[in-house]
Amino acid sequence: SLLNSRYRQGTLMHLLLVLLCLQVSLAVLTQFYSIWMSVELKNTMGQAFNQYNGTNSLTRGSGTVDMLQKKLQCCGLQNYTDWLKGSAASWHFPLEKAHIPRSCCKKYADCGGDLNQLDQLFQEGCLRKLQDQLYYGMKFLFSCCVVLGILELLAGANIHLFCLGCLCSLLYK
């Protein structure tokens, strides 16, 4: 019955047009916000890493940092050397020896966070890994918007061609 009613076809075309406008807006916003979110991610992660107070600490960001480093298999913001800039005393390690949090260790049980055992540490930074995941998600969303937009244009063109075909058949009867 939808194909027999010009009003319903017109309503469908208008809905497709509104949906297409929303998808184009979403595609533009994903590109804009991916840049903004990258900057915000860097600032937020920088604060969390600066407030780190050691594994098993009750400090707000410490557990998050440890969980992030274990899950993403990374160490520090840029790389493992970021932990050398921090205060070793705030992590409850002896001052004579620089340590890295145990969450940076590839095998948690065998590693003490000692810099003499770099082969046991994740050496890539967490910021880059999180930014890569953010970009992947934004690109996926952008791609979905583009594909759905193309499908809607094809559906609109199909309805338009069908309407022209119906009109032509009515004229030649």
Short mmCIF file of N, CA and C in Angstrom, two decimals:
data_model
loop_
_atom_site.label_atom_id
_atom_site.label_comp_id
_atom_site.label_asym_id
_atom_site.label_seq_id
_atom_site.Cartn_x
_atom_site.Cartn_y
_atom_site.Cartn_z
N SER A 1 0.82 -1.20 0.00
CA SER A 1 0.00 0.00 0.00
C SER A 1 0.86 1.25 0.00
N LEU A 2 2.11 1.13 0.49
CA LEU A 2 3.00 2.28 0.50
C LEU A 2 3.34 2.73 -0.92
N LEU A 3 3.47 1.75 -1.81
CA LEU A 3 3.86 2.08 -3.18
C LEU A 3 2.69 2.67 -3.97
N ASN A 4 1.47 2.49 -3.51
CA ASN A 4 0.31 2.99 -4.22
C ASN A 4 -0.08 4.40 -3.78
N SER A 5 0.46 4.91 -2.72
CA SER A 5 0.08 6.22 -2.20
C SER A 5 1.21 7.22 -2.40
N ARG A 6 0.91 8.28 -3.13
CA ARG A 6 1.92 9.33 -3.37
C ARG A 6 2.25 10.05 -2.07
N TYR A 7 1.25 10.22 -1.20
CA TYR A 7 1.49 10.92 0.07
C TYR A 7 2.42 10.12 0.98
N ARG A 8 2.22 8.82 1.00
CA ARG A 8 3.09 7.98 1.82
C ARG A 8 4.50 7.94 1.25
N GLN A 9 4.59 7.93 -0.06
CA GLN A 9 5.92 7.96 -0.68
C GLN A 9 6.61 9.29 -0.39
N GLY A 10 5.85 10.38 -0.43
CA GLY A 10 6.41 11.69 -0.10
C GLY A 10 6.86 11.76 1.34
N THR A 11 6.07 11.19 2.23
CA THR A 11 6.43 11.16 3.65
C THR A 11 7.70 10.34 3.85
N LEU A 12 7.79 9.21 3.18
CA LEU A 12 8.99 8.38 3.27
C LEU A 12 10.21 9.13 2.75
N MET A 13 10.06 9.85 1.65
CA MET A 13 11.17 10.63 1.10
C MET A 13 11.61 11.71 2.09
N HIS A 14 10.65 12.38 2.72
CA HIS A 14 11.01 13.41 3.69
C HIS A 14 11.71 12.81 4.90
N LEU A 15 11.24 11.68 5.37
CA LEU A 15 11.91 11.01 6.49
C LEU A 15 13.32 10.57 6.12
N LEU A 16 13.49 10.06 4.91
CA LEU A 16 14.83 9.68 4.45
C LEU A 16 15.73 10.91 4.36
N LEU A 17 15.19 12.03 3.92
CA LEU A 17 15.97 13.26 3.82
C LEU A 17 16.39 13.76 5.20
N VAL A 18 15.47 13.72 6.17
CA VAL A 18 15.81 14.13 7.54
C VAL A 18 16.87 13.20 8.12
N LEU A 19 16.70 11.90 7.91
CA LEU A 19 17.67 10.93 8.40
C LEU A 19 19.04 11.15 7.74
N LEU A 20 19.04 11.44 6.46
CA LEU A 20 20.30 11.71 5.76
C LEU A 20 20.98 12.95 6.34
N CYS A 21 20.22 13.99 6.61
CA CYS A 21 20.80 15.20 7.22
C CYS A 21 21.39 14.91 8.59
N LEU A 22 20.70 14.11 9.38
CA LEU A 22 21.22 13.73 10.70
C LEU A 22 22.52 12.93 10.58
N GLN A 23 22.57 12.05 9.61
CA GLN A 23 23.78 11.23 9.44
C GLN A 23 24.96 12.06 8.94
N VAL A 24 24.71 13.00 8.06
CA VAL A 24 25.79 13.89 7.60
C VAL A 24 26.29 14.72 8.77
N SER A 25 25.37 15.22 9.59
CA SER A 25 25.77 15.98 10.78
C SER A 25 26.60 15.13 11.72
N LEU A 26 26.19 13.88 11.93
CA LEU A 26 26.93 12.98 12.80
C LEU A 26 28.32 12.70 12.23
N ALA A 27 28.42 12.52 10.94
CA ALA A 27 29.72 12.27 10.31
C ALA A 27 30.66 13.47 10.51
N VAL A 28 30.14 14.68 10.35
CA VAL A 28 30.96 15.88 10.55
C VAL A 28 31.37 16.01 12.02
N LEU A 29 30.42 15.75 12.92
CA LEU A 29 30.73 15.85 14.35
C LEU A 29 31.75 14.80 14.80
N THR A 30 31.72 13.61 14.22
CA THR A 30 32.71 12.60 14.61
C THR A 30 34.11 13.07 14.24
N GLN A 31 34.25 13.72 13.09
CA GLN A 31 35.56 14.23 12.70
C GLN A 31 36.01 15.35 13.64
N PHE A 32 35.10 16.24 13.98
CA PHE A 32 35.43 17.36 14.86
C PHE A 32 35.75 16.87 16.27
N TYR A 33 34.91 16.01 16.81
CA TYR A 33 35.10 15.56 18.18
C TYR A 33 36.25 14.58 18.35
N SER A 34 36.67 13.91 17.30
CA SER A 34 37.82 13.01 17.45
C SER A 34 39.08 13.82 17.77
N ILE A 35 39.19 15.01 17.21
CA ILE A 35 40.34 15.88 17.51
C ILE A 35 40.21 16.40 18.94
N TRP A 36 39.02 16.87 19.31
CA TRP A 36 38.79 17.41 20.64
C TRP A 36 38.99 16.33 21.70
N MET A 37 38.48 15.13 21.45
CA MET A 37 38.59 14.05 22.42
C MET A 37 40.04 13.60 22.60
N SER A 38 40.83 13.71 21.57
CA SER A 38 42.24 13.35 21.67
C SER A 38 42.96 14.27 22.65
N VAL A 39 42.67 15.56 22.57
CA VAL A 39 43.28 16.53 23.49
C VAL A 39 42.79 16.28 24.92
N GLU A 40 41.49 16.06 25.08
CA GLU A 40 40.93 15.79 26.41
C GLU A 40 41.49 14.50 27.01
N LEU A 41 41.66 13.50 26.17
CA LEU A 41 42.21 12.23 26.62
C LEU A 41 43.63 12.42 27.15
N LYS A 42 44.42 13.21 26.44
CA LYS A 42 45.79 13.46 26.87
C LYS A 42 45.82 14.20 28.21
N ASN A 43 44.95 15.20 28.37
CA ASN A 43 44.92 15.95 29.63
C ASN A 43 44.46 15.08 30.79
N THR A 44 43.40 14.31 30.58
CA THR A 44 42.86 13.47 31.64
C THR A 44 43.84 12.38 32.04
N MET A 45 44.44 11.75 31.04
CA MET A 45 45.42 10.70 31.36
C MET A 45 46.65 11.29 32.04
N GLY A 46 47.06 12.47 31.62
CA GLY A 46 48.20 13.13 32.26
C GLY A 46 47.94 13.37 33.74
N GLN A 47 46.73 13.80 34.08
CA GLN A 47 46.37 14.01 35.49
C GLN A 47 46.38 12.69 36.26
N ALA A 48 45.81 11.66 35.66
CA ALA A 48 45.75 10.36 36.34
C ALA A 48 47.16 9.82 36.59
N PHE A 49 48.03 9.94 35.61
CA PHE A 49 49.39 9.41 35.79
C PHE A 49 50.19 10.26 36.77
N ASN A 50 49.93 11.57 36.79
CA ASN A 50 50.63 12.44 37.75
C ASN A 50 50.17 12.20 39.18
N GLN A 51 48.93 11.78 39.38
CA GLN A 51 48.40 11.53 40.71
C GLN A 51 48.64 10.10 41.17
N TYR A 52 49.30 9.31 40.36
CA TYR A 52 49.53 7.90 40.71
C TYR A 52 50.29 7.82 42.02
N ASN A 53 49.84 6.94 42.90
CA ASN A 53 50.43 6.84 44.22
C ASN A 53 50.80 5.40 44.57
N GLY A 54 51.04 4.59 43.56
CA GLY A 54 51.48 3.23 43.81
C GLY A 54 50.39 2.20 43.64
N THR A 55 50.82 0.98 43.28
CA THR A 55 49.90 -0.14 43.18
C THR A 55 49.30 -0.42 44.55
N ASN A 56 48.05 -0.80 44.57
CA ASN A 56 47.29 -1.08 45.79
C ASN A 56 46.99 0.18 46.61
N SER A 57 47.19 1.34 46.01
CA SER A 57 46.88 2.59 46.70
C SER A 57 45.39 2.88 46.58
N LEU A 58 44.86 3.61 47.54
CA LEU A 58 43.45 3.99 47.51
C LEU A 58 43.24 5.32 46.81
N THR A 59 44.30 5.92 46.30
CA THR A 59 44.18 7.17 45.58
C THR A 59 43.28 6.97 44.37
N ARG A 60 42.50 7.97 44.05
CA ARG A 60 41.45 7.87 43.03
C ARG A 60 41.95 7.33 41.69
N GLY A 61 43.04 7.83 41.16
CA GLY A 61 43.49 7.42 39.83
C GLY A 61 44.45 6.25 39.79
N SER A 62 44.97 5.84 40.93
CA SER A 62 46.00 4.80 40.94
C SER A 62 45.48 3.46 40.43
N GLY A 63 44.33 3.05 40.92
CA GLY A 63 43.76 1.77 40.46
C GLY A 63 43.42 1.81 38.98
N THR A 64 42.96 2.96 38.51
CA THR A 64 42.63 3.11 37.09
C THR A 64 43.88 3.00 36.24
N VAL A 65 44.94 3.63 36.68
CA VAL A 65 46.20 3.58 35.93
C VAL A 65 46.72 2.15 35.87
N ASP A 66 46.69 1.45 37.01
CA ASP A 66 47.16 0.06 37.03
C ASP A 66 46.31 -0.82 36.11
N MET A 67 45.00 -0.67 36.19
CA MET A 67 44.10 -1.46 35.35
C MET A 67 44.33 -1.17 33.87
N LEU A 68 44.52 0.10 33.54
CA LEU A 68 44.75 0.51 32.16
C LEU A 68 46.04 -0.08 31.62
N GLN A 69 47.09 -0.03 32.41
CA GLN A 69 48.39 -0.56 31.98
C GLN A 69 48.34 -2.07 31.78
N LYS A 70 47.62 -2.77 32.65
CA LYS A 70 47.52 -4.22 32.51
C LYS A 70 46.68 -4.58 31.28
N LYS A 71 45.54 -3.92 31.14
CA LYS A 71 44.61 -4.27 30.06
C LYS A 71 45.17 -3.94 28.68
N LEU A 72 45.78 -2.76 28.55
CA LEU A 72 46.31 -2.35 27.25
C LEU A 72 47.75 -2.82 27.02
N GLN A 73 48.34 -3.41 28.03
CA GLN A 73 49.73 -3.87 27.97
C GLN A 73 50.65 -2.72 27.56
N CYS A 74 50.61 -1.68 28.37
CA CYS A 74 51.41 -0.48 28.12
C CYS A 74 52.02 -0.01 29.43
N CYS A 75 52.85 1.00 29.36
CA CYS A 75 53.53 1.50 30.55
C CYS A 75 53.78 2.99 30.41
N GLY A 76 53.25 3.76 31.32
CA GLY A 76 53.44 5.20 31.30
C GLY A 76 52.56 5.89 30.27
N LEU A 77 52.66 7.20 30.23
CA LEU A 77 51.85 7.96 29.30
C LEU A 77 52.41 7.85 27.88
N GLN A 78 53.68 8.23 27.71
CA GLN A 78 54.34 8.11 26.40
C GLN A 78 55.09 6.77 26.28
N ASN A 79 55.81 6.41 27.35
CA ASN A 79 56.49 5.12 27.46
C ASN A 79 56.93 4.92 28.91
N TYR A 80 57.66 3.86 29.18
CA TYR A 80 58.03 3.52 30.56
C TYR A 80 58.89 4.57 31.23
N THR A 81 59.60 5.40 30.47
CA THR A 81 60.47 6.41 31.08
C THR A 81 59.69 7.52 31.78
N ASP A 82 58.39 7.61 31.52
CA ASP A 82 57.58 8.60 32.23
C ASP A 82 57.60 8.37 33.73
N TRP A 83 57.75 7.12 34.16
CA TRP A 83 57.74 6.82 35.59
C TRP A 83 59.03 7.27 36.26
N LEU A 84 60.08 7.49 35.49
CA LEU A 84 61.34 7.95 36.07
C LEU A 84 61.25 9.42 36.47
N LYS A 85 60.32 10.15 35.85
CA LYS A 85 60.15 11.57 36.15
C LYS A 85 59.40 11.79 37.46
N GLY A 86 58.64 10.78 37.88
CA GLY A 86 57.83 10.91 39.10
C GLY A 86 58.67 10.75 40.35
N SER A 87 58.03 10.94 41.44
CA SER A 87 58.70 10.83 42.74
C SER A 87 58.64 9.38 43.23
N ALA A 88 59.79 8.75 43.34
CA ALA A 88 59.84 7.36 43.79
C ALA A 88 59.36 7.24 45.23
N ALA A 89 59.53 8.28 46.01
CA ALA A 89 59.09 8.22 47.41
C ALA A 89 57.58 8.12 47.51
N SER A 90 56.87 8.72 46.57
CA SER A 90 55.41 8.68 46.64
C SER A 90 54.87 7.29 46.30
N TRP A 91 55.70 6.43 45.74
CA TRP A 91 55.26 5.07 45.40
C TRP A 91 55.71 4.07 46.45
N HIS A 92 56.33 4.55 47.50
CA HIS A 92 56.80 3.70 48.60
C HIS A 92 57.92 2.76 48.15
N PHE A 93 58.75 3.22 47.25
CA PHE A 93 59.94 2.48 46.83
C PHE A 93 61.16 3.14 47.46
N PRO A 94 62.23 2.38 47.64
CA PRO A 94 63.46 2.99 48.15
C PRO A 94 63.99 4.03 47.16
N LEU A 95 64.55 5.10 47.68
CA LEU A 95 65.02 6.19 46.83
C LEU A 95 66.27 5.83 46.02
N GLU A 96 67.05 4.86 46.50
CA GLU A 96 68.31 4.57 45.80
C GLU A 96 68.10 3.85 44.47
N LYS A 97 66.96 3.31 44.24
CA LYS A 97 66.75 2.52 43.05
C LYS A 97 65.44 2.93 42.37
N ALA A 98 65.50 3.27 41.09
CA ALA A 98 64.29 3.67 40.37
C ALA A 98 63.46 2.43 40.02
N HIS A 99 62.16 2.54 40.23
CA HIS A 99 61.25 1.44 39.95
C HIS A 99 60.11 1.93 39.07
N ILE A 100 59.46 0.98 38.49
CA ILE A 100 58.28 1.23 37.66
C ILE A 100 57.15 0.43 38.27
N PRO A 101 55.91 0.92 38.21
CA PRO A 101 54.80 0.15 38.81
C PRO A 101 54.72 -1.27 38.26
N ARG A 102 54.30 -2.19 39.11
CA ARG A 102 54.24 -3.60 38.71
C ARG A 102 53.22 -3.84 37.61
N SER A 103 52.26 -2.93 37.44
CA SER A 103 51.27 -3.10 36.38
C SER A 103 51.89 -2.93 35.00
N CYS A 104 53.14 -2.48 34.94
CA CYS A 104 53.86 -2.38 33.67
C CYS A 104 54.54 -3.69 33.28
N CYS A 105 54.51 -4.65 34.17
CA CYS A 105 55.21 -5.91 33.95
C CYS A 105 54.43 -6.83 33.02
N LYS A 106 55.15 -7.50 32.13
CA LYS A 106 54.53 -8.48 31.23
C LYS A 106 54.03 -9.69 32.00
N LYS A 107 54.86 -10.19 32.91
CA LYS A 107 54.47 -11.29 33.79
C LYS A 107 54.52 -10.74 35.21
N TYR A 108 53.35 -10.51 35.76
CA TYR A 108 53.21 -9.79 37.03
C TYR A 108 53.98 -10.46 38.16
N ALA A 109 53.97 -11.78 38.25
CA ALA A 109 54.59 -12.47 39.38
C ALA A 109 56.12 -12.43 39.32
N ASP A 110 56.68 -12.42 38.13
CA ASP A 110 58.13 -12.52 37.98
C ASP A 110 58.84 -11.18 37.95
N CYS A 111 58.10 -10.09 38.00
CA CYS A 111 58.69 -8.78 37.76
C CYS A 111 58.52 -7.90 38.99
N GLY A 112 59.58 -7.17 39.32
CA GLY A 112 59.50 -6.25 40.44
C GLY A 112 59.49 -4.80 40.02
N GLY A 113 59.38 -4.53 38.73
CA GLY A 113 59.38 -3.16 38.25
C GLY A 113 60.76 -2.54 38.22
N ASP A 114 61.79 -3.39 38.16
CA ASP A 114 63.17 -2.93 38.17
C ASP A 114 63.59 -2.54 36.76
N LEU A 115 64.28 -1.41 36.64
CA LEU A 115 64.72 -0.93 35.32
C LEU A 115 65.85 -1.76 34.74
N ASN A 116 66.45 -2.60 35.52
CA ASN A 116 67.49 -3.49 34.99
C ASN A 116 66.89 -4.65 34.22
N GLN A 117 65.58 -4.81 34.28
CA GLN A 117 64.90 -5.92 33.60
C GLN A 117 63.90 -5.36 32.57
N LEU A 118 64.39 -4.57 31.64
CA LEU A 118 63.51 -3.92 30.66
C LEU A 118 62.77 -4.91 29.77
N ASP A 119 63.32 -6.10 29.58
CA ASP A 119 62.64 -7.10 28.76
C ASP A 119 61.35 -7.60 29.40
N GLN A 120 61.20 -7.39 30.71
CA GLN A 120 60.00 -7.83 31.41
C GLN A 120 58.92 -6.74 31.49
N LEU A 121 59.20 -5.56 30.94
CA LEU A 121 58.27 -4.43 31.02
C LEU A 121 57.64 -4.13 29.66
N PHE A 122 56.39 -3.68 29.72
CA PHE A 122 55.79 -3.12 28.51
C PHE A 122 56.46 -1.77 28.27
N GLN A 123 56.88 -1.52 27.05
CA GLN A 123 57.63 -0.30 26.82
C GLN A 123 56.84 0.75 26.04
N GLU A 124 55.73 0.36 25.45
CA GLU A 124 54.91 1.31 24.70
C GLU A 124 54.01 2.09 25.67
N GLY A 125 53.77 3.36 25.36
CA GLY A 125 52.94 4.21 26.20
C GLY A 125 51.45 3.95 26.03
N CYS A 126 50.69 4.27 27.07
CA CYS A 126 49.24 4.02 27.07
C CYS A 126 48.48 5.07 26.25
N LEU A 127 48.97 6.29 26.19
CA LEU A 127 48.25 7.34 25.48
C LEU A 127 48.07 6.99 24.01
N ARG A 128 49.11 6.52 23.38
CA ARG A 128 49.04 6.18 21.95
C ARG A 128 48.04 5.04 21.72
N LYS A 129 48.06 4.05 22.60
CA LYS A 129 47.14 2.93 22.44
C LYS A 129 45.69 3.37 22.60
N LEU A 130 45.42 4.22 23.58
CA LEU A 130 44.06 4.71 23.76
C LEU A 130 43.62 5.60 22.61
N GLN A 131 44.53 6.43 22.11
CA GLN A 131 44.19 7.28 20.96
C GLN A 131 43.89 6.43 19.73
N ASP A 132 44.63 5.35 19.54
CA ASP A 132 44.37 4.46 18.41
C ASP A 132 42.98 3.84 18.52
N GLN A 133 42.60 3.43 19.74
CA GLN A 133 41.26 2.86 19.93
C GLN A 133 40.17 3.92 19.70
N LEU A 134 40.43 5.14 20.13
CA LEU A 134 39.49 6.23 19.92
C LEU A 134 39.32 6.50 18.43
N TYR A 135 40.43 6.58 17.70
CA TYR A 135 40.36 6.83 16.26
C TYR A 135 39.65 5.70 15.53
N TYR A 136 39.90 4.48 15.95
CA TYR A 136 39.22 3.34 15.33
C TYR A 136 37.71 3.45 15.51
N GLY A 137 37.28 3.76 16.73
CA GLY A 137 35.85 3.90 17.01
C GLY A 137 35.22 5.03 16.21
N MET A 138 35.92 6.15 16.13
CA MET A 138 35.39 7.30 15.38
C MET A 138 35.36 7.01 13.88
N LYS A 139 36.37 6.36 13.37
CA LYS A 139 36.38 6.01 11.93
C LYS A 139 35.27 5.02 11.62
N PHE A 140 35.03 4.08 12.53
CA PHE A 140 33.95 3.12 12.34
C PHE A 140 32.61 3.83 12.29
N LEU A 141 32.39 4.75 13.23
CA LEU A 141 31.14 5.52 13.26
C LEU A 141 30.98 6.36 12.00
N PHE A 142 32.06 7.00 11.57
CA PHE A 142 32.03 7.81 10.35
C PHE A 142 31.71 6.93 9.14
N SER A 143 32.34 5.78 9.06
CA SER A 143 32.11 4.86 7.93
C SER A 143 30.66 4.38 7.90
N CYS A 144 30.12 4.06 9.07
CA CYS A 144 28.71 3.64 9.14
C CYS A 144 27.79 4.75 8.65
N CYS A 145 28.07 5.98 9.03
CA CYS A 145 27.25 7.11 8.57
C CYS A 145 27.31 7.25 7.05
N VAL A 146 28.49 7.11 6.49
CA VAL A 146 28.65 7.25 5.04
C VAL A 146 27.92 6.12 4.31
N VAL A 147 28.09 4.89 4.78
CA VAL A 147 27.44 3.75 4.12
C VAL A 147 25.93 3.87 4.21
N LEU A 148 25.41 4.20 5.39
CA LEU A 148 23.97 4.35 5.54
C LEU A 148 23.44 5.52 4.71
N GLY A 149 24.22 6.59 4.60
CA GLY A 149 23.83 7.72 3.77
C GLY A 149 23.72 7.32 2.30
N ILE A 150 24.67 6.55 1.83
CA ILE A 150 24.63 6.08 0.44
C ILE A 150 23.44 5.16 0.22
N LEU A 151 23.18 4.28 1.18
CA LEU A 151 22.01 3.39 1.06
C LEU A 151 20.71 4.19 1.05
N GLU A 152 20.64 5.23 1.85
CA GLU A 152 19.44 6.06 1.86
C GLU A 152 19.27 6.81 0.54
N LEU A 153 20.37 7.30 -0.02
CA LEU A 153 20.29 7.97 -1.32
C LEU A 153 19.81 7.00 -2.39
N LEU A 154 20.31 5.77 -2.34
CA LEU A 154 19.87 4.77 -3.30
C LEU A 154 18.39 4.42 -3.11
N ALA A 155 17.96 4.32 -1.85
CA ALA A 155 16.55 4.04 -1.57
C ALA A 155 15.68 5.19 -2.06
N GLY A 156 16.12 6.42 -1.82
CA GLY A 156 15.37 7.58 -2.29
C GLY A 156 15.31 7.64 -3.80
N ALA A 157 16.42 7.31 -4.45
CA ALA A 157 16.44 7.31 -5.92
C ALA A 157 15.53 6.20 -6.45
N ASN A 158 15.52 5.07 -5.79
CA ASN A 158 14.68 3.95 -6.21
C ASN A 158 13.20 4.33 -6.10
N ILE A 159 12.83 4.97 -4.99
CA ILE A 159 11.44 5.41 -4.83
C ILE A 159 11.10 6.46 -5.87
N HIS A 160 12.03 7.36 -6.12
CA HIS A 160 11.80 8.42 -7.11
C HIS A 160 11.62 7.82 -8.51
N LEU A 161 12.47 6.86 -8.85
CA LEU A 161 12.35 6.22 -10.17
C LEU A 161 11.06 5.42 -10.27
N PHE A 162 10.67 4.78 -9.16
CA PHE A 162 9.43 4.03 -9.16
C PHE A 162 8.24 4.97 -9.37
N CYS A 163 8.29 6.12 -8.72
CA CYS A 163 7.21 7.11 -8.89
C CYS A 163 7.15 7.62 -10.32
N LEU A 164 8.31 7.84 -10.92
CA LEU A 164 8.33 8.28 -12.33
C LEU A 164 7.78 7.20 -13.24
N GLY A 165 8.10 5.94 -12.93
CA GLY A 165 7.58 4.83 -13.72
C GLY A 165 6.07 4.74 -13.62
N CYS A 166 5.55 4.93 -12.40
CA CYS A 166 4.09 4.90 -12.21
C CYS A 166 3.44 6.05 -12.95
N LEU A 167 4.07 7.22 -12.90
CA LEU A 167 3.52 8.39 -13.57
C LEU A 167 3.51 8.20 -15.08
N CYS A 168 4.58 7.65 -15.60
CA CYS A 168 4.67 7.39 -17.04
C CYS A 168 3.62 6.37 -17.47
N SER A 169 3.42 5.34 -16.67
CA SER A 169 2.43 4.33 -17.03
C SER A 169 1.01 4.90 -17.00
N LEU A 170 0.77 5.85 -16.10
CA LEU A 170 -0.55 6.50 -16.05
C LEU A 170 -0.76 7.41 -17.24
N LEU A 171 0.31 8.07 -17.70
CA LEU A 171 0.20 9.00 -18.82
C LEU A 171 -0.03 8.27 -20.14
N TYR A 172 0.54 7.10 -20.30
CA TYR A 172 0.45 6.39 -21.56
C TYR A 172 -0.72 5.43 -21.61
N LYS A 173 -1.60 5.40 -20.62
CA LYS A 173 -2.76 4.53 -20.64
C LYS A 173 -3.85 5.09 -21.46
#
